Coordinates of C-alpha atoms and ligand atoms in Angstrom, one line a residue:
M1 CA 25.3 -11.9 11.8
L2 CA 21.7 -12.8 11.1
H3 CA 20.0 -9.9 9.5
I4 CA 16.3 -10.0 8.8
R5 CA 15.7 -7.5 6.0
R6 CA 12.0 -8.4 5.2
I7 CA 9.3 -10.9 6.0
E8 CA 6.8 -12.0 3.4
L9 CA 3.6 -13.0 5.1
R10 CA 1.1 -15.3 3.2
E11 CA -2.1 -17.0 4.1
I12 CA -2.8 -20.1 2.0
R13 CA -5.8 -22.4 2.0
L14 CA -4.9 -26.1 1.9
P15 CA -7.7 -28.7 2.1
L16 CA -7.1 -31.7 4.3
R17 CA -7.7 -35.0 2.5
E18 CA -10.4 -35.6 5.1
P19 CA -11.7 -33.6 8.1
F20 CA -9.9 -34.2 11.4
R21 CA -12.1 -34.3 14.4
I22 CA -10.9 -33.8 18.0
S23 CA -12.9 -33.3 21.1
S24 CA -12.7 -29.5 20.8
G25 CA -13.6 -29.1 17.1
V26 CA -13.1 -30.2 13.5
M27 CA -10.4 -29.1 11.0
A28 CA -11.0 -29.4 7.3
D29 CA -10.0 -26.7 4.8
R30 CA -7.0 -25.4 6.6
R31 CA -6.0 -21.7 6.6
I32 CA -2.2 -21.6 7.0
L33 CA 0.1 -18.6 7.6
L34 CA 3.5 -18.9 6.0
L35 CA 6.4 -16.6 6.5
E36 CA 9.4 -16.1 4.2
L37 CA 12.3 -14.4 6.0
V38 CA 14.8 -12.7 3.7
D39 CA 18.2 -11.4 4.7
G40 CA 20.3 -8.6 3.1
D41 CA 21.9 -10.9 0.6
G42 CA 18.6 -12.3 -0.6
V43 CA 19.0 -15.6 1.3
A44 CA 15.5 -16.7 2.2
A45 CA 13.9 -19.3 4.6
W46 CA 10.4 -20.4 5.2
A47 CA 8.4 -20.9 8.4
E48 CA 4.8 -21.8 9.3
C49 CA 2.6 -20.4 12.0
V50 CA 0.6 -23.3 13.6
A51 CA -2.4 -21.2 14.7
D52 CA -5.7 -22.5 13.4
E53 CA -8.8 -20.7 12.3
L54 CA -10.6 -21.0 15.6
P55 CA -9.3 -20.7 19.2
N56 CA -10.3 -24.3 20.2
Y57 CA -6.8 -25.6 20.8
S58 CA -5.1 -22.4 21.9
P59 CA -6.3 -18.8 22.3
E60 CA -4.5 -17.9 19.1
T61 CA -6.0 -17.9 15.7
V62 CA -4.8 -17.3 12.2
D63 CA -6.2 -13.7 12.4
T64 CA -4.7 -12.9 15.9
A65 CA -1.3 -14.3 14.7
R66 CA -1.4 -12.1 11.6
L67 CA -2.2 -9.0 13.7
A68 CA 0.6 -9.9 16.3
L69 CA 3.1 -10.6 13.6
R70 CA 2.4 -7.5 11.6
D71 CA 1.9 -4.9 14.4
W72 CA 4.1 -6.1 17.3
L73 CA 6.5 -8.9 16.4
A74 CA 7.9 -8.3 13.0
P75 CA 8.8 -4.6 13.8
R76 CA 11.0 -5.9 16.6
V77 CA 13.2 -8.0 14.3
L78 CA 13.1 -6.3 10.9
G79 CA 16.3 -4.4 10.0
R80 CA 17.9 -5.8 13.1
A81 CA 21.1 -7.9 13.3
F82 CA 21.3 -10.9 15.6
A83 CA 24.6 -12.6 16.6
A84 CA 22.8 -16.0 16.8
P85 CA 19.2 -17.3 16.3
A86 CA 19.0 -18.0 20.0
D87 CA 19.0 -14.2 20.5
V88 CA 15.7 -13.8 18.7
W89 CA 13.3 -15.3 21.3
P90 CA 14.1 -12.9 24.1
V91 CA 13.5 -9.9 21.8
L92 CA 10.1 -11.3 20.7
D93 CA 9.1 -12.3 24.2
R94 CA 10.0 -9.2 26.3
D95 CA 6.8 -7.5 27.5
I96 CA 4.5 -9.2 24.9
R97 CA 2.4 -11.7 26.7
G98 CA 1.2 -14.8 24.9
H99 CA 1.0 -15.0 21.1
R100 CA 3.5 -17.8 21.2
M101 CA 2.5 -19.3 17.9
A102 CA 3.1 -16.0 16.2
K103 CA 6.4 -15.6 18.0
A104 CA 7.4 -19.1 17.1
A105 CA 6.9 -18.5 13.4
I106 CA 9.5 -15.7 13.4
E107 CA 11.8 -17.5 15.8
M108 CA 11.8 -20.7 13.9
G109 CA 12.2 -18.8 10.6
A110 CA 15.3 -17.2 12.1
W111 CA 16.8 -20.6 12.8
A112 CA 16.0 -21.8 9.3
L113 CA 17.5 -18.6 7.9
E114 CA 20.7 -19.1 9.9
A115 CA 20.8 -22.7 8.7
E116 CA 20.3 -21.6 5.1
R117 CA 22.8 -18.8 5.3
T118 CA 25.6 -20.9 6.9
G119 CA 24.9 -23.9 4.6
R120 CA 23.9 -26.3 7.4
P121 CA 20.9 -28.5 7.8
L122 CA 18.4 -27.1 10.3
A123 CA 18.5 -30.4 12.3
A124 CA 22.3 -30.1 12.7
L125 CA 22.0 -26.4 13.8
L126 CA 19.5 -27.3 16.4
G127 CA 21.7 -30.1 17.8
G128 CA 19.9 -33.1 16.3
T129 CA 21.7 -36.4 16.6
R130 CA 19.5 -38.8 14.5
D131 CA 19.3 -39.3 10.8
R132 CA 15.9 -41.0 10.9
I133 CA 13.0 -40.2 13.2
E134 CA 10.2 -42.6 14.3
V135 CA 6.8 -41.7 13.0
G136 CA 3.4 -41.9 14.7
I137 CA -0.1 -41.1 13.5
S138 CA -3.0 -39.3 15.2
L139 CA -6.4 -40.6 14.3
G140 CA -9.4 -38.2 14.6
I141 CA -12.6 -39.2 16.3
Q142 CA -14.6 -41.6 14.2
P143 CA -18.4 -42.2 14.1
T144 CA -18.1 -45.8 15.4
P145 CA -15.5 -48.0 17.1
A146 CA -15.5 -50.2 13.9
A147 CA -14.5 -47.2 11.8
L148 CA -11.7 -46.4 14.2
V149 CA -10.5 -50.0 14.2
E150 CA -10.3 -50.0 10.4
R151 CA -8.1 -46.9 10.4
A152 CA -5.9 -48.1 13.3
A153 CA -5.4 -51.5 11.6
A154 CA -4.4 -49.8 8.4
A155 CA -2.0 -47.5 10.3
L156 CA -0.3 -50.5 12.0
A157 CA 0.0 -52.3 8.6
Q158 CA 1.6 -49.2 7.2
G159 CA 4.3 -49.3 9.8
Y160 CA 3.4 -46.4 12.1
R161 CA 5.3 -46.8 15.4
K162 CA 2.7 -45.1 17.6
I163 CA -1.1 -44.8 17.0
K164 CA -2.9 -42.0 18.8
L165 CA -6.6 -42.3 19.2
K166 CA -8.5 -39.1 19.8
I167 CA -11.2 -39.5 22.4
Q168 CA -14.0 -37.6 24.1
P169 CA -16.9 -38.5 26.4
G170 CA -19.1 -41.0 24.6
A171 CA -16.2 -42.1 22.3
D172 CA -13.6 -43.4 24.6
V173 CA -13.4 -46.7 26.5
D174 CA -15.4 -48.7 23.9
Y175 CA -13.4 -47.2 21.1
V176 CA -10.0 -47.9 22.8
A177 CA -11.1 -51.4 23.8
A178 CA -12.2 -52.2 20.3
V179 CA -8.8 -51.1 18.9
R180 CA -6.8 -52.9 21.5
E181 CA -8.8 -56.1 20.9
A182 CA -8.3 -55.9 17.1
L183 CA -4.6 -54.9 17.1
G184 CA -3.4 -57.1 19.9
P185 CA -1.5 -56.4 23.1
A186 CA 1.8 -55.2 21.4
A187 CA 0.4 -52.4 19.3
P188 CA 1.7 -49.0 20.6
L189 CA -1.5 -47.2 21.4
M190 CA -2.2 -43.9 23.1
A191 CA -5.2 -41.6 23.6
D192 CA -5.6 -37.8 23.4
A193 CA -8.6 -36.1 24.9
N194 CA -7.8 -32.4 24.2
N195 CA -9.2 -31.2 27.6
A196 CA -12.5 -33.0 27.3
Y197 CA -12.8 -34.4 30.9
T198 CA -12.9 -33.2 34.5
L199 CA -11.7 -34.8 37.7
D200 CA -15.2 -36.1 38.2
D201 CA -14.4 -38.5 35.3
A202 CA -11.5 -40.0 37.1
D203 CA -13.2 -43.4 37.8
H204 CA -14.3 -43.5 34.2
L205 CA -10.8 -42.7 32.9
R206 CA -9.3 -45.3 35.2
R207 CA -11.0 -47.9 32.9
L208 CA -8.4 -47.0 30.3
D209 CA -5.7 -48.5 32.5
A210 CA -6.9 -52.0 31.3
F211 CA -5.6 -51.3 27.8
G212 CA -1.9 -50.7 28.3
L213 CA -1.8 -47.3 26.7
V214 CA 1.6 -45.8 26.2
M215 CA 0.1 -42.6 27.6
L216 CA -3.1 -40.5 27.9
E217 CA -2.6 -37.0 26.6
Q218 CA -4.2 -33.9 28.1
P219 CA -7.4 -35.3 29.6
L220 CA -8.2 -32.1 31.6
E221 CA -8.4 -28.4 31.3
H222 CA -5.5 -26.7 29.5
E223 CA -4.5 -24.4 32.3
D224 CA -4.9 -26.9 35.1
L225 CA -1.8 -28.7 36.4
R226 CA -3.1 -29.4 39.9
R227 CA -6.0 -31.5 38.8
H228 CA -3.8 -33.4 36.3
A229 CA -1.5 -34.2 39.3
E230 CA -4.5 -35.5 41.2
L231 CA -5.7 -37.6 38.2
Q232 CA -2.2 -39.0 37.7
R233 CA -2.2 -40.2 41.3
R234 CA -5.4 -42.2 40.5
L235 CA -4.3 -43.7 37.1
Q236 CA -1.6 -46.1 36.1
T237 CA -1.5 -44.9 32.6
P238 CA 1.2 -42.1 32.3
L239 CA -0.3 -38.7 31.6
C240 CA 1.3 -36.6 28.8
L241 CA 0.7 -32.9 28.7
D242 CA 0.2 -31.0 25.5
E243 CA -2.0 -27.8 25.8
S244 CA -0.9 -27.2 29.4
I245 CA 2.8 -26.9 28.5
T246 CA 3.2 -23.4 27.1
S247 CA 6.6 -22.6 28.5
L248 CA 9.7 -23.9 30.2
A249 CA 8.2 -22.8 33.6
R250 CA 5.0 -24.8 33.0
A251 CA 7.2 -27.8 32.2
Q252 CA 9.1 -27.3 35.5
D253 CA 5.8 -27.0 37.3
M254 CA 4.5 -30.2 35.7
I255 CA 7.5 -32.1 36.9
A256 CA 7.4 -30.5 40.4
L257 CA 3.7 -31.3 40.8
E258 CA 3.9 -34.7 39.1
A259 CA 1.1 -33.6 36.9
G260 CA 2.4 -35.7 34.0
R261 CA 5.2 -38.1 33.1
I262 CA 5.7 -37.3 29.4
I263 CA 5.6 -34.0 27.4
N264 CA 4.4 -33.5 23.9
I265 CA 6.6 -30.6 22.6
K266 CA 5.1 -28.6 19.8
P267 CA 7.5 -25.8 19.0
G268 CA 4.7 -23.5 17.9
R269 CA 2.9 -23.9 21.2
V270 CA 5.9 -22.9 23.4
G271 CA 7.2 -20.0 21.2
G272 CA 9.8 -21.6 19.0
F273 CA 13.0 -23.7 19.0
L274 CA 14.8 -22.0 21.9
P275 CA 12.0 -22.8 24.4
S276 CA 11.6 -26.2 22.8
R277 CA 15.2 -27.0 23.4
Q278 CA 15.1 -25.7 27.0
I279 CA 12.1 -28.0 27.7
H280 CA 13.9 -30.9 26.0
D281 CA 17.0 -30.4 28.1
L282 CA 15.0 -30.0 31.3
C283 CA 13.1 -33.2 30.6
A284 CA 16.3 -35.1 29.7
A285 CA 17.7 -34.0 33.1
H286 CA 14.6 -35.4 34.9
G287 CA 14.2 -38.6 32.9
I288 CA 11.0 -37.3 31.3
P289 CA 10.5 -38.6 27.7
V290 CA 9.4 -36.1 25.1
W291 CA 8.0 -36.4 21.6
C292 CA 7.2 -34.0 18.8
G293 CA 3.5 -33.2 18.5
G294 CA 1.9 -32.0 15.3
M295 CA -0.6 -29.3 14.3
L296 CA -1.6 -30.7 10.8
E297 CA 1.3 -28.7 9.4
S298 CA 2.1 -28.3 5.7
G299 CA 5.4 -29.6 4.5
I300 CA 7.1 -26.4 5.8
G301 CA 6.1 -26.7 9.4
R302 CA 6.7 -30.4 9.1
A303 CA 10.3 -29.7 8.1
H304 CA 10.8 -27.8 11.3
N305 CA 9.2 -30.5 13.4
V306 CA 11.4 -33.2 11.7
A307 CA 14.5 -31.2 12.6
L308 CA 13.4 -30.8 16.2
A309 CA 12.5 -34.5 16.5
S310 CA 16.0 -35.4 15.6
L311 CA 17.3 -34.2 19.0
P312 CA 18.4 -37.0 21.4
G313 CA 15.6 -36.6 24.0
F314 CA 12.8 -37.3 21.5
T315 CA 12.6 -41.0 22.4
I316 CA 8.9 -41.5 21.6
P317 CA 7.6 -41.5 18.0
G318 CA 6.1 -38.1 17.0
D319 CA 2.9 -36.9 15.4
V320 CA 5.1 -36.2 12.3
S321 CA 3.3 -38.2 9.7
P322 CA 4.1 -38.2 5.9
S323 CA 2.6 -35.5 3.6
A324 CA 0.2 -38.0 2.0
R325 CA -1.5 -38.6 5.3
Y326 CA -2.8 -35.0 5.2
W327 CA -2.7 -33.6 1.7
D328 CA -3.4 -34.6 -1.9
R329 CA -0.4 -32.6 -2.8
D330 CA 2.0 -30.9 -0.3
I331 CA 3.7 -27.5 -0.9
V332 CA 7.3 -28.9 -0.7
A333 CA 9.4 -31.2 -2.9
P334 CA 10.2 -33.9 -2.2
E335 CA 7.1 -34.6 -0.1
W336 CA 7.7 -36.1 3.4
T337 CA 7.5 -39.9 3.2
M338 CA 7.6 -42.7 5.7
A339 CA 9.5 -46.0 5.1
A340 CA 7.8 -49.3 5.7
D341 CA 9.6 -49.6 9.0
G342 CA 7.8 -46.5 10.3
T343 CA 10.7 -44.1 10.1
M344 CA 11.3 -40.8 8.2
A345 CA 14.7 -39.6 7.0
V346 CA 16.0 -36.3 8.4
P347 CA 17.3 -34.4 5.4
L348 CA 20.9 -34.0 6.5
G349 CA 22.3 -33.8 3.0
R350 CA 20.8 -30.3 2.4
A351 CA 21.2 -26.9 4.0
G352 CA 18.2 -25.2 5.6
I353 CA 14.9 -27.0 6.1
G354 CA 15.9 -29.7 3.7
V355 CA 13.1 -29.5 1.2
T356 CA 12.3 -27.1 -1.7
V357 CA 9.3 -24.9 -1.3
D358 CA 7.0 -25.0 -4.3
R359 CA 6.5 -21.3 -4.9
D360 CA 4.1 -21.7 -7.9
R361 CA 1.8 -23.9 -5.9
I362 CA 1.9 -21.5 -2.9
D363 CA 1.0 -18.7 -5.3
D364 CA -2.0 -20.7 -6.5
L365 CA -3.1 -21.4 -2.9
T366 CA -2.5 -17.8 -1.6
V367 CA -5.6 -15.9 -0.4
H368 CA -3.7 -13.0 1.3
A369 CA -0.1 -11.7 1.0
E370 CA 1.8 -8.8 2.5
S371 CA 5.3 -7.7 2.7
L372 CA 6.7 -6.6 6.1
R373 CA 9.6 -4.2 6.0
P374 CA 11.4 -2.0 8.6
Ligands
LIG1 O1 -3.8 -32.4 20.3 O2 -2.1 -33.1 19.3 C1 -3.2 -32.5 19.3 C2 -4.0 -31.5 15.7 C3 -4.5 -30.3 15.8 C4 -4.7 -29.8 17.1 C5 -4.3 -30.6 18.2 C6 -3.7 -31.8 18.0 C7 -3.6 -32.3 16.7 C8 -3.1 -33.7 16.4 C9 -2.6 -33.9 15.0 O3 -3.2 -34.6 17.2 C10 -1.3 -34.4 14.9 C11 -0.7 -34.3 13.5 O4 -0.3 -33.2 13.1 O5 -0.7 -35.3 12.8
LIG2 MG1 -2.7 -33.2 21.8

C-alpha cells in the first residue's frame, strides 16, 4: 500500500540562464513549487508543480497552486492508503474543478513514491519502453531573425533533434523563413504561437506552409477547438495542440473535430501521469503522434518528463532539454545531459526518479516552506 504520511511543500527561486520569451509573456527568475512526499517508513519522493508566477499559460499560478495544495488537495491524500498510484487521480479530481497543475504535483509525486518504495525506476513503473529519449529545444522569441538564426544553428550543431521556434504576430514568417534558409530543408523545425493568432490570420499563417514545418503548435485561443479545426482545414502544416488539451475528453474532442493532428502532452497540464497515459493510449489507438512538452522545469520535473517520454507513443522529440540549457546549476545530481546524437538516457539503473535531489542547494534556494500533515 502507498501511504502518504506527510508532504513537504517548498517554493524555491531559480534564475534561468536567460529570459525565455513567448507570445504571452517572459519568464526569467523562476518561482518553483516542489513537493516531497514521505510515507510511513520515511521513504521520500520529490515532485514539481509546473504552475508559473503569472496566469499567462494556464489559469493556475504558483500562488493558486499553493492554496489548492494546502487547503483542498493535500488533505484528501494525507494519512490515506492507496492500493496503487493510479488510484490517486480520481481522489484528487472528484468535485474539484481545474487546478490540474496542483493535482498533478501530488499525483506524480505518488507515482514517484511508489517507484521509490518498490525499488523500481519511475519510467518502468509508468510503462516506458525506451532507454533513451530524443531531445528537442524550444527557442524563445528573439529581437531579430538573425538572432534566432544564430540560436537555431547552434542548436542544430549541438545535435537537437527538433527545434521549436516561438512565434507571434510581427515575429513569425520572416523569422521562420530565415531559419529555414540558414539551416536547410532537412532541419526538423516547428513553430509555437501560444494562442497569439485568430482565424482572421489564416491566410497569413498559410504562408508558413512553404517552410515544411513538422507542426504548428497552438496558434489559436486555448479553449477553442472549433476554430483550430477550421484553421487545420486551411493549412497543410499539421497543427499540434498544447494549451487546449487539458484532459482526456479534450483530446477525444480534438480527434473528433480534427482540430489538430499531434498532441504535446505535459503531465502537469492534464493533471498527472494517469491522464497523460490515457491521452497517450487514445492517441496511439488513433495514429496521433504525441511528444512530451516542457514548462522550464528544474531537474525534478524533468525527471518526471523523461520517464513519461520513454513510453512507446512518444515518437516525436520532446521539449526535454538538458539542465545546462536552462540553469547555471540544477538541483539534481547528476544533471540531465544530452549526447551528441541528440538523445538523453532514461535512468533505468536506479529506483525512483533516477537522480539525487540536492537538498543543501534546495535549502539555499528556498523562499517558503511548510509541512502538510493529516
Ligand atoms: O508552450 O510549450 C510551451 C515554456 C513555458 C510555457 C509554455 C511553453 C514553454 C516551452 C518551453 O516551450 C519548453 C521547455 O521546457 O524547454
Ligand atoms: Mg506550447
